[in-house]
Amino acid sequence: MTTLHIVDDDEAIRDALGWLFQSRNVPVAGWPSAEAFLEAWRPEMAGCLLLDIRMEGMSGLELFDRLLSRGCRMPVIFLTGHGDVPIAVNALKKGARDFVEKPFNDNELVDRVIDALAFDAEQREREAGQAGLAARLATLTQRERQVMELVVAGRLNKVIADELGISMRTVEVHRSHVFEKMRVKTAVELTRLLTGAA
């Protein structure tokens, strides 16, 4: 489930932000500390992180660094005070999605979070598609891969047969297997699938 994870050691801010986002139908989970979120974090968690830069114990920046080292790709938006802007800019250079300076405009914050949630969903969908494509490619035999590469290059069956030293009927059988395994009906579909233009 796509969720906004609010990590802030100030319970009043956590509650206010939780109410704000729930009023906009954004699922929310509140975390009282960076340590609590880090302990619960799993790679399959989807959504967005809204982190306060300055917290008791582990800071938001330290949490961000630890999550990056563990492979977390969830978008992160930092909440920052006026004096923290240079720190937040540094976090952006490390890959944070955005930062919002306190006091913030509610609508602007909600828009930024919704954009980050959409980005996370698109990124996960793209990764799932790539994993599915890789799984389908893994089912091809070496000869089917050779035929597929030549089909995508625009070669006719007769040319493929000559280049690979096999009969045209064998090319047709391999081509049929490639289309079936890759779940396409035409060479154009196959090319689009492999180039990501589908």
N, CA, C and O of each residue as an XYZ file, in Angstrom:
792
protein
N       0.842     -1.189      0.000
C       0.000      0.000      0.000
C       0.883      1.246      0.000
O       1.877      1.320      0.722
N       0.509      2.197     -0.802
C       1.239      3.460     -0.876
C       0.844      4.331      0.309
O      -0.331      4.639      0.510
N       1.846      4.720      1.087
C       1.605      5.442      2.334
C       2.583      6.585      2.481
O       3.742      6.490      2.076
N       2.098      7.672      3.069
C       2.982      8.752      3.473
C       3.471      8.426      4.879
O       2.676      8.299      5.810
N       4.783      8.292      5.023
C       5.386      8.013      6.329
C       5.925      9.325      6.889
O       6.874      9.898      6.354
N       5.306      9.792      7.975
C       5.720     11.034      8.617
C       6.630     10.680      9.789
O       6.209     10.022     10.740
N       7.890     11.128      9.705
C       8.851     10.847     10.773
C       9.213     12.178     11.423
O       9.937     12.995     10.854
N       8.682     12.372     12.640
C       8.927     13.624     13.372
C       8.800     13.317     14.856
O       7.860     12.638     15.270
N       9.732     13.808     15.654
C       9.700     13.525     17.089
C       8.729     14.425     17.849
O       8.519     14.230     19.046
N       8.136     15.406     17.173
C       7.152     16.290     17.790
C       5.758     15.719     17.512
O       5.267     15.758     16.384
N       5.134     15.191     18.565
C       3.844     14.527     18.412
C       2.777     15.467     17.854
O       1.944     15.050     17.050
N       2.798     16.722     18.271
C       1.792     17.685     17.797
C       1.916     17.897     16.283
O       0.908     17.958     15.579
N       3.140     18.008     15.791
C       3.351     18.182     14.341
C       2.945     16.917     13.597
O       2.290     16.983     12.557
N       3.340     15.757     14.139
C       2.962     14.479     13.520
C       1.444     14.365     13.402
O       0.917     13.988     12.355
N       0.746     14.698     14.497
C      -0.717     14.599     14.495
C      -1.341     15.588     13.510
O      -2.259     15.239     12.767
N      -0.833     16.833     13.509
C      -1.378     17.853     12.605
C      -1.162     17.448     11.146
O      -2.068     17.573     10.322
N       0.037     16.965     10.830
C       0.316     16.530      9.461
C      -0.525     15.313      9.104
O      -1.038     15.215      7.989
N      -0.667     14.391     10.039
C      -1.499     13.210      9.804
C      -2.929     13.611      9.464
O      -3.519     13.088      8.519
N      -3.489     14.553     10.247
C      -4.848     15.020      9.995
C      -4.943     15.691      8.626
O      -5.878     15.439      7.867
N      -3.957     16.554      8.315
C      -3.948     17.265      7.032
C      -4.018     16.277      5.867
O      -4.838     16.435      4.962
N      -3.161     15.264      5.891
C      -3.106     14.338      4.761
C      -4.292     13.376      4.748
O      -4.779     13.016      3.677
N      -4.755     12.963      5.903
C      -5.944     12.098      5.938
C      -7.160     12.844      5.407
O      -8.031     12.242      4.780
N      -7.226     14.157      5.654
C      -8.349     14.952      5.134
C      -8.309     15.044      3.603
O      -9.306     15.390      2.969
N      -7.164     14.735      3.027
C      -7.003     14.727      1.559
C      -6.945     13.296      1.014
O      -6.535     13.074     -0.126
N      -7.359     12.333      1.837
C      -7.410     10.907      1.459
C      -6.042     10.312      1.141
O      -5.930      9.427      0.291
N      -5.015     10.788      1.811
C      -3.672     10.229      1.663
C      -3.418      9.327      2.878
O      -3.422      9.811      4.010
N      -3.197      8.016      2.658
C      -2.915      7.123      3.785
C      -1.623      7.548      4.500
O      -0.618      7.851      3.856
N      -1.667      7.567      5.832
C      -0.563      8.087      6.632
C      -0.155      7.091      7.702
O      -0.987      6.396      8.285
N       1.164      7.039      7.946
C       1.709      6.327      9.107
C       2.651      7.298      9.803
O       3.520      7.892      9.167
N       2.476      7.457     11.116
C       3.323      8.367     11.877
C       4.377      7.603     12.654
O       4.113      6.531     13.198
N       5.577      8.169     12.701
C       6.706      7.539     13.386
C       7.318      8.567     14.340
O       7.647      9.678     13.925
N       7.473      8.196     15.628
C       7.954      9.150     16.629
C       9.454      9.418     16.582
O       9.945     10.344     17.228
N      10.180      8.607     15.818
C      11.636      8.797     15.749
C      12.187      8.149     14.491
O      11.559      7.283     13.880
N      13.376      8.594     14.126
C      14.074      7.993     12.986
C      14.368      6.527     13.278
O      14.254      5.670     12.402
N      14.748      6.255     14.520
C      15.078      4.871     14.907
C      13.882      3.943     14.738
O      14.029      2.813     14.272
N      12.677      4.430     15.123
C      11.465      3.608     14.996
C      11.175      3.283     13.536
O      10.837      2.146     13.205
N      11.306      4.277     12.666
C      11.053      4.014     11.256
C      12.101      3.065     10.685
O      11.759      2.127      9.965
N      13.372      3.301     11.000
C      14.449      2.465     10.473
C      14.254      1.003     10.873
O      14.502      0.099     10.075
N      13.814      0.776     12.099
C      13.589     -0.592     12.569
C      12.460     -1.267     11.800
O      12.514     -2.468     11.536
N      11.437     -0.494     11.441
C      10.273     -1.051     10.744
C      10.437     -1.095      9.231
O       9.708     -1.821      8.555
N      11.385     -0.330      8.688
C      11.513     -0.217      7.234
C      11.797     -1.569      6.578
O      12.600     -2.364      7.065
N      11.115     -1.800      5.465
C      11.318     -2.979      4.627
C      11.401     -2.499      3.177
O      10.740     -1.525      2.819
N      12.199     -3.161      2.339
C      12.346     -2.717      0.944
C      11.028     -2.651      0.171
O      10.901     -1.861     -0.765
N      10.064     -3.457      0.546
C       8.797     -3.458     -0.190
C       7.860     -2.325      0.224
O       6.793     -2.169     -0.371
N       8.232     -1.534      1.226
C       7.392     -0.404      1.642
C       7.295      0.598      0.489
O       8.299      0.990     -0.107
N       6.067      0.994      0.198
C       5.837      1.924     -0.905
C       5.311      3.236     -0.350
O       4.657      3.270      0.692
N       5.603      4.309     -1.058
C       5.067      5.597     -0.661
C       6.095      6.691     -0.679
O       6.891      6.807     -1.611
N       6.068      7.503      0.374
C       6.915      8.687      0.462
C       7.249      8.918      1.925
O       6.450      8.614      2.811
N       8.427      9.455      2.168
C       8.853      9.815      3.524
C       8.838     11.323      3.677
O       9.382     12.048      2.844
N       8.213     11.789      4.743
C       8.252     13.197      5.114
C       9.057     13.260      6.404
O       8.565     12.882      7.467
N      10.307     13.743      6.310
C      11.243     13.696      7.434
C      11.562     15.077      7.971
O      11.837     16.011      7.217
N      11.520     15.187      9.292
C      12.035     16.396      9.917
C      13.555     16.269      9.924
O      14.082     15.211     10.267
N      14.255     17.317      9.553
C      15.726     17.250      9.531
C      16.283     17.105     10.940
O      17.179     16.295     11.177
N      15.756     17.885     11.871
C      16.297     17.886     13.238
C      15.351     17.151     14.181
O      14.209     17.563     14.388
N      15.857     16.040     14.755
C      15.097     15.279     15.745
C      16.049     14.853     16.852
O      17.265     14.813     16.667
N      15.474     14.538     17.999
C      16.270     13.979     19.093
C      16.787     12.615     18.641
O      16.116     11.919     17.879
N      17.957     12.238     19.097
C      18.539     10.969     18.677
C      19.032     11.070     17.254
O      19.753     12.004     16.902
N      18.651     10.127     16.448
C      19.069     10.122     15.046
C      18.348     11.226     14.280
O      17.127     11.350     14.374
N      19.084     12.017     13.534
C      18.477     13.098     12.749
C      17.829     12.539     11.483
O      18.060     11.391     11.102
N      17.019     13.371     10.846
C      16.419     12.983      9.575
C      17.458     12.726      8.505
O      17.302     11.826      7.680
N      18.532     13.526      8.518
C      19.610     13.315      7.540
C      20.314     11.987      7.759
O      20.634     11.277      6.806
N      20.552     11.660      9.023
C      21.214     10.381      9.313
C      20.322      9.217      8.895
O      20.807      8.230      8.343
N      19.016      9.330      9.158
C      18.076      8.304      8.709
C      18.122      8.175      7.192
O      18.174      7.063      6.666
N      18.104      9.296      6.489
C      18.165      9.310      5.033
C      19.415      8.576      4.542
O      19.331      7.742      3.640
N      20.570      8.884      5.133
C      21.823      8.226      4.742
C      21.752      6.719      4.977
O      22.193      5.935      4.136
N      21.201      6.318      6.113
C      21.107      4.878      6.420
C      20.150      4.174      5.465
O      20.413      3.054      5.026
N      19.044      4.834      5.147
C      18.101      4.237      4.200
C      18.721      4.098      2.808
O      18.528      3.087      2.133
N      19.461      5.115      2.391
C      20.148      5.030      1.092
C      21.111      3.852      1.065
O      21.179      3.122      0.076
N      21.856      3.666      2.152
C      22.826      2.566      2.200
C      22.146      1.202      2.181
O      22.770      0.203      1.823
N      20.878      1.153      2.562
C      20.112     -0.100      2.547
C      19.327     -0.279      1.251
O      18.628     -1.278      1.083
N      19.438      0.677      0.341
C      18.774      0.546     -0.959
C      17.373      1.110     -1.020
O      16.641      0.816     -1.965
N      16.975      1.905     -0.055
C      15.639      2.514     -0.072
C      15.553      3.509     -1.223
O      16.414      4.374     -1.377
N      14.490      3.372     -2.035
C      14.304      4.282     -3.162
C      13.025      5.104     -3.016
O      12.614      5.801     -3.944
N      12.400      5.013     -1.836
C      11.209      5.828     -1.601
C      11.580      7.305     -1.670
O      12.613      7.697     -1.127
N      10.773      8.130     -2.316
C      11.071      9.561     -2.335
C      11.018     10.147     -0.919
O      10.172      9.775     -0.106
N      11.942     11.070     -0.652
C      12.033     11.701      0.662
C      11.856     13.205      0.506
O      12.492     13.844     -0.331
N      10.972     13.751      1.337
C      10.785     15.198      1.419
C      11.172     15.603      2.833
O      10.660     15.053      3.809
N      12.077     16.568      2.937
C      12.511     17.044      4.247
C      11.714     18.272      4.661
O      11.434     19.157      3.852
N      11.357     18.303      5.927
C      10.811     19.500      6.549
C      11.981     20.183      7.232
O      12.715     19.553      7.993
N      12.157     21.457      6.966
C      13.340     22.137      7.459
C      13.007     23.526      8.008
O      12.103     24.212      7.532
N      13.775     23.906      9.028
C      13.680     25.268      9.545
C      14.530     26.187      8.686
O      15.310     25.720      7.856
N      14.385     27.488      8.880
C      15.093     28.474      8.049
C      16.603     28.238      8.003
O      17.204     28.318      6.931
N      17.224     27.950      9.145
C      18.677     27.791      9.179
C      19.172     26.494      8.576
O      20.378     26.300      8.427
N      18.241     25.589      8.221
C      18.630     24.264      7.715
C      18.658     24.179      6.197
O      18.921     23.107      5.653
N      18.397     25.269      5.503
C      18.306     25.224      4.038
C      19.583     24.680      3.395
O      19.474     23.842      2.500
N      20.798     25.109      3.798
C      21.996     24.534      3.175
C      22.113     23.021      3.403
O      22.593     22.292      2.535
N      21.674     22.563      4.565
C      21.694     21.125      4.851
C      20.713     20.407      3.920
O      21.027     19.345      3.380
N      19.535     20.986      3.736
C      18.521     20.373      2.864
C      18.994     20.336      1.415
O      18.759     19.359      0.705
N      19.658     21.399      0.981
C      20.195     21.419     -0.385
C      21.201     20.287     -0.568
O      21.224     19.639     -1.614
N      22.024     20.050      0.435
C      22.975     18.941      0.385
C      22.232     17.600      0.282
O      22.665     16.703     -0.442
N      21.123     17.468      1.000
C      20.320     16.242      0.925
C      19.748     16.050     -0.479
O      19.671     14.923     -0.969
N      19.347     17.143     -1.126
C      18.846     17.057     -2.501
C      19.926     16.509     -3.429
O      19.639     15.718     -4.328
N      21.161     16.928     -3.208
C      22.273     16.445     -4.030
C      22.488     14.951     -3.844
O      22.984     14.274     -4.745
N      22.113     14.432     -2.665
C      22.254     12.993     -2.390
C      21.065     12.196     -2.908
O      21.089     10.965     -2.890
N      20.025     12.885     -3.370
C      18.900     12.170     -3.951
C      17.561     12.395     -3.291
O      16.579     11.766     -3.687
N      17.476     13.282     -2.283
C      16.169     13.591     -1.698
C      15.283     14.196     -2.784
O      15.779     14.856     -3.697
N      14.003     13.976     -2.687
C      13.055     14.461     -3.706
C      12.812     15.963     -3.585
O      12.721     16.665     -4.592
N      12.705     16.458     -2.332
C      12.336     17.853     -2.154
C      12.585     18.247     -0.702
O      12.870     17.399      0.144
N      12.475     19.536     -0.429
C      12.432     19.996      0.955
C      11.459     21.153      1.052
O      11.286     21.932      0.115
N      10.825     21.242      2.220
C       9.828     22.267      2.457
C      10.231     22.996      3.726
O      10.480     22.387      4.766
N      10.288     24.312      3.614
C      10.708     25.138      4.745
C       9.509     25.456      5.648
O       8.422     25.782      5.172
N       9.742     25.351      6.976
C       8.719     25.734      7.947
C       8.762     27.240      8.139
O       9.845     27.825      8.091
N       7.639     27.882      8.354
C       6.282     27.326      8.242
C       5.930     27.113      6.775
O       6.386     27.856      5.906
N       5.133     26.115      6.508
C       4.840     25.756      5.124
C       3.378     26.022      4.795
O       2.534     26.117      5.686
N       3.098     26.140      3.518
C       1.742     26.270      3.003
C       1.167     24.861      2.880
O       1.753     24.010      2.211
N       0.028     24.608      3.520
C      -0.565     23.268      3.528
C      -0.781     22.712      2.126
O      -0.417     21.571      1.839
N      -1.378     23.528      1.251
C      -1.681     23.051     -0.106
C      -0.412     22.727     -0.880
O      -0.367     21.740     -1.614
N       0.605     23.539     -0.723
C       1.873     23.294     -1.411
C       2.504     21.991     -0.922
O       3.006     21.203     -1.724
N       2.481     21.767      0.385
C       3.044     20.533      0.946
C       2.274     19.315      0.441
O       2.876     18.319      0.039
N       0.950     19.396      0.460
C       0.129     18.273     -0.020
C       0.440     17.985     -1.489
O       0.591     16.825     -1.872
N       0.538     19.030     -2.313
C       0.845     18.843     -3.740
C       2.196     18.149     -3.922
O       2.323     17.242     -4.746
N       3.190     18.568     -3.164
C       4.522     17.966     -3.286
C       4.507     16.495     -2.862
O       5.152     15.654     -3.488
N       3.773     16.200     -1.809
C       3.687     14.811     -1.351
C       2.936     13.956     -2.373
O       3.358     12.838     -2.670
N       1.844     14.462     -2.905
C       1.083     13.703     -3.907
C       1.950     13.447     -5.144
O       1.902     12.356     -5.712
N       2.735     14.431     -5.563
C       3.671     14.236     -6.681
C       4.688     13.147     -6.352
O       4.993     12.308     -7.200
N       5.214     13.153     -5.133
C       6.206     12.151     -4.726
C       5.578     10.761     -4.665
O       6.214      9.782     -5.056
N       4.346     10.661     -4.184
C       3.652      9.372     -4.153
C       3.429      8.840     -5.566
O       3.598      7.648     -5.821
N       3.051      9.724     -6.478
C       2.853      9.319     -7.875
C       4.174      8.866     -8.490
O       4.216      7.877     -9.220
N       5.246      9.588     -8.195
C       6.568      9.221     -8.696
C       6.954      7.821     -8.200
O       7.448      7.003     -8.976
N       6.730      7.547     -6.913
C       7.059      6.237     -6.357
C       6.250      5.137     -7.043
O       6.791      4.084     -7.377
N       4.961      5.379     -7.250
C       4.108      4.374     -7.907
C       4.581      4.109     -9.335
O       4.634      2.957     -9.765
N       4.924      5.170    -10.076
C       5.417      5.004    -11.455
C       6.737      4.249    -11.475
O       6.953      3.381    -12.321
N       7.615      4.583    -10.544
C       8.919      3.925    -10.463
C       8.748      2.434    -10.173
O       9.425      1.611    -10.789
N       7.872      2.078     -9.261
C       7.631      0.670     -8.919
C       6.990     -0.080    -10.079
O       7.311     -1.242    -10.328
N       6.076      0.591    -10.792
C       5.444     -0.035    -11.955
C       6.471     -0.301    -13.053
O       6.458     -1.355    -13.690
N       7.358      0.668    -13.264
C       8.410      0.517    -14.276
C       9.341     -0.635    -13.899
O       9.709     -1.440    -14.754
N       9.722     -0.715    -12.626
C      10.606     -1.786    -12.166
C       9.946     -3.156    -12.298
O      10.598     -4.135    -12.660
N       8.644     -3.218    -12.002
C       7.921     -4.484    -12.146
C       7.878     -4.908    -13.610
O       8.036     -6.088    -13.924
N       7.663     -3.942    -14.506
C       7.655     -4.243    -15.942
C       9.005     -4.733    -16.420
O       9.087     -5.664    -17.221
N      10.064     -4.108    -15.929
C      11.418     -4.526    -16.311
C      11.725     -5.920    -15.780
O      12.367     -6.722    -16.459
N      11.268     -6.206    -14.570
C      11.498     -7.542    -13.996
C      10.732     -8.590    -14.803
O      11.240     -9.685    -15.042
N       9.499     -8.250    -15.227
C       8.714     -9.169    -16.044
C       9.368     -9.417    -17.391
O       9.390    -10.547    -17.879
N       9.900     -8.361    -17.992
C      10.594     -8.496    -19.276
C      11.842     -9.366    -19.115
O      12.111    -10.237    -19.942
N      12.584     -9.127    -18.067
C      13.796     -9.922    -17.819
C      13.446    -11.389    -17.624
O      14.163    -12.270    -18.099
N      12.349    -11.655    -16.929
C      11.919    -13.039    -16.711
C      11.537    -13.707    -18.034
O      11.856    -14.876    -18.255
N      10.853    -12.964    -18.915
C      10.488    -13.526    -20.217
C      11.727    -13.761    -21.080
O      11.831    -14.788    -21.751
N      12.657    -12.820    -21.064
C      13.896    -12.991    -21.829
C      14.682    -14.202    -21.351
O      15.329    -14.884    -22.146
N      14.623    -14.467    -20.059
C      15.366    -15.601    -19.482
C      14.830    -16.950    -19.973
O      15.532    -17.959    -19.900
N      13.585    -16.969    -20.473
C      13.014    -18.242    -20.956
C      13.473    -18.592    -22.368
O      13.278    -19.720    -22.819
N      14.081    -17.635    -23.069
C      14.508    -17.879    -24.451
C      15.785    -18.731    -24.486
O      16.676    -18.583    -23.650
N      15.842    -19.613    -25.469
C      17.074    -20.365    -25.702
C      18.080    -19.447    -26.392
O      17.729    -18.355    -26.838
N      19.306    -19.887    -26.474
C      20.335    -19.075    -27.135
C      19.955    -18.823    -28.596
O      20.099    -17.703    -29.085
N      19.475    -19.844    -29.292
C      19.098    -19.701    -30.694
C      17.898    -18.761    -30.837
O      17.851    -17.945    -31.758
N      16.928    -18.879    -29.924
C      15.772    -17.981    -29.982
C      16.213    -16.527    -29.787
O      15.682    -15.623    -30.432
N      17.173    -16.309    -28.908
C      17.704    -14.951    -28.703
C      18.350    -14.420    -29.995
O      18.157    -13.263    -30.370
N      19.120    -15.291    -30.666
C      19.761    -14.873    -31.910
C      18.710    -14.493    -32.948
O      18.830    -13.467    -33.617
N      17.687    -15.319    -33.075
C      16.615    -15.039    -34.027
C      15.905    -13.739    -33.636
O      15.621    -12.900    -34.490
N      15.623    -13.580    -32.346
C      14.939    -12.381    -31.873
C      15.744    -11.122    -32.225
O      15.185    -10.145    -32.722
N      17.042    -11.150    -31.970
C      17.881     -9.974    -32.258
C      17.844     -9.615    -33.739
O      17.817     -8.437    -34.097
N      17.843    -10.628    -34.598
C      17.812    -10.369    -36.033
C      16.421     -9.898    -36.498
O      16.310     -9.076    -37.408
N      15.370    -10.428    -35.866
C      14.005     -9.967    -36.185
C      13.883     -8.487    -35.811
O      13.361     -7.685    -36.585
N      14.372     -8.132    -34.614
C      14.305     -6.744    -34.154
C      15.151     -5.843    -35.050
O      14.821     -4.672    -35.237
N      16.229     -6.374    -35.601
C      17.080     -5.604    -36.513
C      16.431     -5.435    -37.887
O      16.973     -4.748    -38.752
N      15.250     -6.074    -38.087
C      14.515     -5.886    -39.334
C      14.837     -6.901    -40.417
O      14.417     -6.732    -41.562
N      15.570     -7.946    -40.081
C      15.942     -8.959    -41.080
C      14.733     -9.841    -41.429
O      13.908    -10.149    -40.568
N      14.646    -10.232    -42.676
C      13.616    -11.159    -43.140
C      14.023    -12.583    -42.777
O      15.200    -12.859    -42.544
N      13.039    -13.490    -42.729
C      13.315    -14.876    -42.343
C      14.404    -15.514    -43.206
O      15.260    -16.231    -42.687
N      14.380    -15.260    -44.520
C      15.371    -15.852    -45.411
C      16.778    -15.359    -45.061
O      17.726    -16.144    -45.063
N      16.916    -14.079    -44.765
C      18.216    -13.499    -44.397
C      18.682    -14.073    -43.058
O      19.860    -14.387    -42.887
N      17.762    -14.206    -42.122
C      18.100    -14.784    -40.817
C      18.593    -16.214    -41.000
O      19.590    -16.613    -40.398
N      17.897    -16.982    -41.828
C      18.285    -18.375    -42.088
C      19.693    -18.432    -42.669
O      20.501    -19.261    -42.250
N      19.988    -17.575    -43.614
C      21.325    -17.553    -44.228
C      22.386    -17.163    -43.215
O      23.448    -17.783    -43.159
N      22.103    -16.114    -42.393
C      23.091    -15.639    -41.422
C      23.385    -16.684    -40.350
O      24.522    -16.803    -39.892
N      22.358    -17.445    -39.946
C      22.546    -18.426    -38.867
C      22.849    -19.826    -39.399
O      23.154    -20.730    -38.622
N      22.768    -20.010    -40.712
C      23.061    -21.322    -41.300
C      22.019    -22.365    -40.943
O      22.348    -23.529    -40.712
N      20.752    -21.944    -40.896
C      19.656    -22.868    -40.589
C      18.580    -22.703    -41.652
O      18.618    -21.766    -42.450
N      17.601    -23.640    -41.655
C      16.542    -23.564    -42.676
C      15.541    -22.451    -42.330
O      15.433    -22.022    -41.181
N      14.824    -22.005    -43.346
C      13.820    -20.975    -43.139
C      12.711    -21.490    -42.224
O      12.171    -20.735    -41.415
N      12.373    -22.766    -42.349
C      11.333    -23.366    -41.488
C      11.781    -23.322    -40.031
O      10.962    -23.060    -39.150
N      13.052    -23.570    -39.756
C      13.577    -23.523    -38.383
C      13.500    -22.085    -37.845
O      13.178    -21.870    -36.676
N      13.798    -21.114    -38.703
C      13.672    -19.703    -38.297
C      12.228    -19.408    -37.922
O      11.970    -18.766    -36.904
N      11.277    -19.877    -38.742
C       9.858    -19.636    -38.462
C       9.439    -20.242    -37.126
O       8.670    -19.631    -36.384
N       9.941    -21.437    -36.813
C       9.619    -22.091    -35.535
C      10.199    -21.282    -34.376
O       9.507    -21.030    -33.390
N      11.469    -20.874    -34.488
C      12.092    -20.081    -33.427
C      11.382    -18.732    -33.260
O      11.149    -18.266    -32.144
N      11.055    -18.135    -34.372
C      10.363    -16.836    -34.340
C       9.017    -16.979    -33.631
O       8.644    -16.125    -32.827
N       8.297    -18.044    -33.924
C       7.016    -18.315    -33.284
C       7.189    -18.496    -31.768
O       6.401    -17.977    -30.977
N       8.234    -19.241    -31.380
C       8.513    -19.438    -29.950
C       8.855    -18.107    -29.264
O       8.407    -17.846    -28.148
N       9.643    -17.280    -29.934
C      10.009    -15.970    -29.382
C       8.751    -15.133    -29.146
O       8.574    -14.562    -28.070
N       7.883    -15.062    -30.148
C       6.666    -14.260    -30.029
C       5.795    -14.788    -28.889
O       5.234    -14.013    -28.114
N       5.689    -16.112    -28.797
C       4.871    -16.711    -27.740
C       5.461    -16.412    -26.354
O       4.736    -15.991    -25.453
N       6.751    -16.625    -26.185
C       7.396    -16.408    -24.882
C       7.423    -14.936    -24.486
O       7.341    -14.606    -23.303
N       7.536    -14.064    -25.462
C       7.592    -12.631    -25.171
C       6.190    -12.007    -25.142
O       6.037    -10.826    -24.831
N       5.158    -12.821    -25.473
C       3.758    -12.387    -25.430
C       3.481    -11.221    -26.383
O       2.862    -10.222    -26.014
N       3.958    -11.381    -27.608
C       3.695    -10.394    -28.658
C       3.164    -11.118    -29.889
O       3.269    -12.339    -29.999
N       2.594    -10.351    -30.812
C       2.050    -10.944    -32.035
C       2.814    -10.547    -33.282
O       2.734    -11.223    -34.307
N       3.563     -9.438    -33.196
C       4.262     -8.948    -34.385
C       5.687     -8.520    -34.039
O       6.037     -8.331    -32.875
N       6.481     -8.377    -35.070
C       7.858     -7.897    -34.885
C       7.868     -6.463    -34.364
O       8.755     -6.081    -33.600
N       6.888     -5.676    -34.775
C       6.792     -4.297    -34.297
C       6.529     -4.276    -32.793
O       7.156     -3.507    -32.064
N       5.604     -5.116    -32.324
C       5.327     -5.202    -30.877
C       6.585     -5.636    -30.128
O       6.900     -5.091    -29.071
N       7.293     -6.605    -30.672
C       8.506     -7.097    -30.045
C       9.557     -5.974    -29.927
O      10.191     -5.805    -28.886
N       9.717     -5.234    -30.995
C      10.673     -4.121    -30.990
C      10.279     -3.067    -29.962
O      11.128     -2.566    -29.226
N       8.997     -2.733    -29.913
C       8.526     -1.747    -28.928
C       8.747     -2.239    -27.508
O       9.161     -1.475    -26.636
N       8.470     -3.509    -27.278
C       8.659     -4.082    -25.938
C      10.116     -3.979    -25.501
O      10.411     -3.591    -24.370
N      11.020     -4.331    -26.408
C      12.432     -4.362    -26.065
C      13.063     -2.967    -25.975
O      14.081     -2.782    -25.308
N      12.455     -2.002    -26.644
C      13.016     -0.637    -26.589
C      12.259      0.228    -25.587
O      12.618      1.388    -25.383
N      11.220     -0.315    -24.960
C      10.471      0.441    -23.970
C       9.553      1.478    -24.566
O       9.116      2.390    -23.864
N       9.249      1.361    -25.849
C       8.402      2.358    -26.515
C       6.949      1.915    -26.604
O       6.140      2.555    -27.277
N       6.618      0.823    -25.927
C       5.244      0.311    -26.029
C       4.251      1.196    -25.313
O       3.056      0.904    -25.306
